[in-house]
PDB file of C-alpha atoms in Angstrom:
ATOM      1  CA  MET A 933      70.280 125.969 -55.681  1.00 52.00           C
ATOM      2  CA  ILE A 934      70.228 127.771 -52.366  1.00 52.00           C
ATOM      3  CA  GLY A 935      67.970 131.099 -52.302  1.00 55.00           C
ATOM      4  CA  LEU A 936      69.783 134.276 -51.538  1.00 53.00           C
ATOM      5  CA  SER A 937      67.976 134.688 -47.929  1.00 60.00           C
ATOM      6  CA  LYS A 938      69.482 131.192 -46.943  1.00 57.00           C
ATOM      7  CA  GLN A 939      72.720 132.135 -48.177  1.00 57.00           C
ATOM      8  CA  PHE A 940      72.967 135.134 -46.351  1.00 49.00           C
ATOM      9  CA  ARG A 941      71.887 133.477 -43.160  1.00 57.00           C
ATOM     10  CA  ILE A 942      74.536 130.941 -43.579  1.00 57.00           C
ATOM     11  CA  LEU A 943      77.086 133.608 -44.004  1.00 52.00           C
ATOM     12  CA  SER A 944      75.650 135.504 -41.116  1.00 52.00           C
ATOM     13  CA  VAL A 945      76.355 132.596 -39.095  1.00 49.00           C
ATOM     14  CA  LEU A 946      79.859 131.898 -40.210  1.00 47.00           C
ATOM     15  CA  ALA A 947      80.660 135.566 -39.784  1.00 48.00           C
ATOM     16  CA  VAL A 948      79.642 135.550 -36.089  1.00 47.00           C
ATOM     17  CA  ALA A 949      81.280 132.004 -35.138  1.00 46.00           C
ATOM     18  CA  PHE A 950      84.595 133.812 -36.940  1.00 46.00           C
ATOM     19  CA  ALA A 951      84.295 136.983 -34.872  1.00 43.00           C
ATOM     20  CA  ALA A 952      83.616 134.644 -31.566  1.00 42.00           C
ATOM     21  CA  ALA A 953      86.596 132.741 -32.546  1.00 42.00           C
ATOM     22  CA  ILE A 954      89.006 135.830 -32.810  1.00 40.00           C
ATOM     23  CA  MET A 955      87.335 137.497 -29.874  1.00 40.00           C
ATOM     24  CA  SER A 956      88.222 134.514 -27.632  1.00 39.00           C
ATOM     25  CA  GLY A 957      91.789 133.919 -28.359  1.00 42.00           C
ATOM     26  CA  CYS A 958      93.992 130.974 -29.300  1.00 48.00           C
ATOM     27  CA  GLY A 959      95.560 131.128 -25.763  1.00 53.00           C
ATOM     28  CA  GLY A 960      96.490 128.008 -23.925  1.00 65.00           C
ATOM     29  CA  PRO A 961      95.344 127.242 -20.729  1.00 82.00           C
ATOM     30  CA  TYR A 962      98.019 129.156 -18.808  1.00 92.00           C
ATOM     31  CA  ASP A 963      97.744 132.941 -17.795  1.00 94.00           C
ATOM     32  CA  SER A 964     101.341 134.178 -17.926  1.00 97.00           C
ATOM     33  CA  SER A 965     104.284 133.852 -20.446  1.00 96.00           C
ATOM     34  CA  VAL A 966     107.819 134.051 -18.848  1.00 98.00           C
ATOM     35  CA  SER A 967     111.132 134.911 -20.514  1.00 98.00           C
ATOM     36  CA  GLY A 968     114.372 136.225 -20.330  1.00 98.00           C
ATOM     37  CA  VAL A 969     118.192 135.785 -20.509  1.00 98.00           C
ATOM     38  CA  ILE A 970     120.147 133.878 -18.463  1.00 98.00           C
ATOM     39  CA  THR A 971     123.892 134.874 -17.472  1.00 98.00           C
ATOM     40  CA  LEU A 972     126.833 133.711 -15.349  1.00 97.00           C
ATOM     41  CA  ASP A 973     129.104 135.892 -14.056  1.00 97.00           C
ATOM     42  CA  GLY A 974     127.535 138.487 -16.813  1.00 96.00           C
ATOM     43  CA  SER A 975     128.302 136.060 -19.634  1.00 97.00           C
ATOM     44  CA  PRO A 976     125.146 134.730 -21.044  1.00 97.00           C
ATOM     45  CA  LEU A 977     124.561 131.022 -20.831  1.00 97.00           C
ATOM     46  CA  PRO A 978     125.077 129.040 -24.127  1.00 94.00           C
ATOM     47  CA  ARG A 979     122.774 125.895 -23.398  1.00 95.00           C
ATOM     48  CA  GLY A 980     120.766 124.183 -20.705  1.00 97.00           C
ATOM     49  CA  THR A 981     117.654 124.207 -18.881  1.00 98.00           C
ATOM     50  CA  VAL A 982     115.669 126.238 -16.705  1.00 98.00           C
ATOM     51  CA  LYS A 983     112.629 124.963 -14.348  1.00 98.00           C
ATOM     52  CA  PHE A 984     110.091 126.939 -12.895  1.00 98.00           C
ATOM     53  CA  ILE A 985     108.816 124.996  -9.658  1.00 98.00           C
ATOM     54  CA  PRO A 986     105.625 126.296  -8.176  1.00 97.00           C
ATOM     55  CA  GLU A 987     105.506 126.683  -4.671  1.00 95.00           C
ATOM     56  CA  GLN A 988     101.550 125.855  -4.734  1.00 92.00           C
ATOM     57  CA  PRO A 989     100.272 122.764  -6.284  1.00 92.00           C
ATOM     58  CA  GLY A 990     100.672 122.457 -10.141  1.00 92.00           C
ATOM     59  CA  PRO A 991     102.756 121.662 -12.749  1.00 95.00           C
ATOM     60  CA  SER A 992     106.346 123.139 -13.145  1.00 97.00           C
ATOM     61  CA  GLY A 993     107.304 125.143 -16.292  1.00 97.00           C
ATOM     62  CA  TYR A 994     110.574 124.378 -18.429  1.00 98.00           C
ATOM     63  CA  GLY A 995     112.674 126.326 -20.935  1.00 98.00           C
ATOM     64  CA  LEU A 996     115.292 125.483 -23.089  1.00 98.00           C
ATOM     65  CA  ILE A 997     118.318 128.080 -22.817  1.00 98.00           C
ATOM     66  CA  GLY A 998     119.726 129.163 -26.477  1.00 97.00           C
ATOM     67  CA  SER A 999     123.154 130.079 -27.618  1.00 96.00           C
ATOM     68  CA  ASP A1000     122.568 133.498 -26.674  1.00 97.00           C
ATOM     69  CA  GLY A1001     121.178 132.679 -23.145  1.00 97.00           C
ATOM     70  CA  SER A1002     117.832 133.305 -23.858  1.00 98.00           C
ATOM     71  CA  TYR A1003     114.624 131.117 -22.759  1.00 98.00           C
ATOM     72  CA  GLU A1004     111.102 130.841 -22.925  1.00 97.00           C
ATOM     73  CA  VAL A1005     109.031 128.828 -20.753  1.00 98.00           C
ATOM     74  CA  MET A1006     106.581 125.927 -21.366  1.00 97.00           C
ATOM     75  CA  THR A1007     104.398 123.843 -19.454  1.00 96.00           C
ATOM     76  CA  GLY A1008     104.225 120.380 -20.934  1.00 94.00           C
ATOM     77  CA  ARG A1009     103.625 121.118 -24.717  1.00 92.00           C
ATOM     78  CA  GLU A1010     101.738 124.640 -23.915  1.00 94.00           C
ATOM     79  CA  GLU A1011     103.188 127.807 -24.056  1.00 92.00           C
ATOM     80  CA  GLY A1012     103.037 129.673 -20.778  1.00 94.00           C
ATOM     81  CA  LEU A1013     102.978 128.956 -16.903  1.00 94.00           C
ATOM     82  CA  LYS A1014     100.308 129.573 -14.343  1.00 95.00           C
ATOM     83  CA  SER A1015     100.765 132.717 -12.196  1.00 96.00           C
ATOM     84  CA  GLY A1016     102.126 132.482  -8.753  1.00 96.00           C
ATOM     85  CA  SER A1017     105.441 131.971  -6.732  1.00 98.00           C
ATOM     86  CA  TYR A1018     108.278 129.653  -7.966  1.00 98.00           C
ATOM     87  CA  VAL A1019     111.699 128.535  -7.140  1.00 98.00           C
ATOM     88  CA  VAL A1020     113.831 128.661 -10.134  1.00 98.00           C
ATOM     89  CA  THR A1021     116.661 125.988 -10.940  1.00 98.00           C
ATOM     90  CA  VAL A1022     119.156 126.120 -13.906  1.00 98.00           C
ATOM     91  CA  VAL A1023     121.408 123.240 -15.173  1.00 97.00           C
ATOM     92  CA  VAL A1024     124.177 123.728 -17.515  1.00 97.00           C
ATOM     93  CA  ASN A1025     126.921 121.421 -18.608  1.00 96.00           C
ATOM     94  CA  GLU A1026     129.759 121.538 -20.756  1.00 94.00           C
ATOM     95  CA  GLU A1027     129.189 120.101 -23.954  1.00 91.00           C
ATOM     96  CA  SER A1028     128.966 116.054 -24.058  1.00 90.00           C
ATOM     97  CA  THR A1029     132.262 114.229 -25.314  1.00 89.00           C
ATOM     98  CA  PRO A1030     132.248 111.115 -27.849  1.00 89.00           C
ATOM     99  CA  ASN A1031     132.983 107.859 -25.868  1.00 87.00           C
ATOM    100  CA  LYS A1032     135.897 106.207 -26.877  1.00 88.00           C
ATOM    101  CA  GLU A1033     133.774 103.242 -27.548  1.00 90.00           C
ATOM    102  CA  PRO A1034     131.702 104.104 -30.619  1.00 87.00           C
ATOM    103  CA  SER A1035     128.532 102.152 -29.388  1.00 91.00           C
ATOM    104  CA  LEU A1036     128.182 103.798 -26.233  1.00 91.00           C
ATOM    105  CA  PRO A1037     126.440 107.160 -25.787  1.00 91.00           C
ATOM    106  CA  PRO A1038     128.394 110.627 -25.457  1.00 90.00           C
ATOM    107  CA  ARG A1039     129.540 111.308 -22.132  1.00 88.00           C
ATOM    108  CA  PRO A1040     127.935 114.089 -20.191  1.00 86.00           C
ATOM    109  CA  GLY A1041     129.893 117.291 -19.952  1.00 92.00           C
ATOM    110  CA  LYS A1042     130.978 118.928 -16.632  1.00 94.00           C
ATOM    111  CA  PRO A1043     128.612 121.170 -14.719  1.00 95.00           C
ATOM    112  CA  ILE A1044     129.001 124.818 -15.456  1.00 95.00           C
ATOM    113  CA  THR A1045     126.145 126.413 -13.123  1.00 96.00           C
ATOM    114  CA  PRO A1046     127.368 126.013  -9.265  1.00 97.00           C
ATOM    115  CA  PRO A1047     125.069 123.149  -7.512  1.00 96.00           C
ATOM    116  CA  TRP A1048     123.156 125.824  -5.368  1.00 96.00           C
ATOM    117  CA  TYR A1049     121.222 126.850  -8.636  1.00 97.00           C
ATOM    118  CA  ARG A1050     120.909 123.137 -10.022  1.00 96.00           C
ATOM    119  CA  ASN A1051     118.790 122.025  -6.757  1.00 95.00           C
ATOM    120  CA  GLN A1052     115.590 123.301  -5.702  1.00 96.00           C
ATOM    121  CA  ALA A1053     116.391 122.849  -2.091  1.00 95.00           C
ATOM    122  CA  GLN A1054     119.287 125.207  -2.117  1.00 94.00           C
ATOM    123  CA  SER A1055     118.206 127.526  -5.158  1.00 96.00           C
ATOM    124  CA  PRO A1056     118.333 131.374  -4.080  1.00 96.00           C
ATOM    125  CA  LEU A1057     115.971 132.068  -7.325  1.00 97.00           C
ATOM    126  CA  LYS A1058     112.694 132.770  -6.132  1.00 97.00           C
ATOM    127  CA  HIS A1059     110.206 134.901  -8.812  1.00 97.00           C
ATOM    128  CA  THR A1060     106.428 135.850  -8.586  1.00 97.00           C
ATOM    129  CA  VAL A1061     105.146 135.485 -11.807  1.00 97.00           C
ATOM    130  CA  GLU A1062     102.226 137.829 -12.458  1.00 97.00           C
ATOM    131  CA  PRO A1063      99.274 137.050 -15.158  1.00 97.00           C
ATOM    132  CA  GLY A1064     100.239 138.509 -18.720  1.00 97.00           C
ATOM    133  CA  SER A1065     104.168 138.893 -20.262  1.00 97.00           C
ATOM    134  CA  ASN A1066     106.845 138.516 -17.448  1.00 98.00           C
ATOM    135  CA  GLU A1067     110.336 139.332 -18.285  1.00 98.00           C
ATOM    136  CA  ILE A1068     112.587 137.531 -15.732  1.00 98.00           C
ATOM    137  CA  ASN A1069     116.229 137.754 -16.355  1.00 98.00           C
ATOM    138  CA  LEU A1070     118.504 135.529 -14.189  1.00 98.00           C
ATOM    139  CA  GLU A1071     121.697 136.814 -13.230  1.00 97.00           C
ATOM    140  CA  LEU A1072     123.808 134.218 -11.825  1.00 97.00           C
ATOM    141  CA  SER A1073     127.110 133.784 -10.144  1.00 96.00           C
ATOM    142  CA  THR A1074     130.007 131.432  -9.474  1.00 95.00           C
ATOM    143  CA  LYS A1075     130.080 133.241  -5.903  1.00 93.00           C
ATOM    144  CA  ARG A1076     127.757 131.415  -3.124  1.00 88.00           C
ATOM    145  CA  PRO A1077     124.929 133.943  -2.331  1.00 79.00           C
ATOM    146  CA  ALA A1078     124.675 135.012   0.953  1.00 77.00           C
ATOM    147  CA  GLY A1079     121.723 133.521   3.151  1.00 64.00           C
TER     148      GLY A1079
END
């Protein structure tokens, strides 16, 4: 049987460890989070992917576009993104169609997003991600941007 003073010391150590764990947080290795809504000519895009490509060395962030046009960026399997300057691409296709030959995969749908949003070298979407929470709504247009 453990004495009362030894129990108190064990509980004290556990309480300090628990407090330290809470104060340090459970965040991942990235200092920013990015989310928003993506529209094309004012209508939310129903599916697809968004990619944040850093202009400085580092990994890209990705997000899946939900049926309401919303997205959240992850880097690999981790939530968040490193703060900095990014070029953004958006790729959305129509739904795939079944192949006439059942043993073959479905045919990919036709592109919905214009080519300049799909290509890193042509994308006019450039954003600076600040430390902390960032809401970046992407308003795309079927008309080619000037510049």
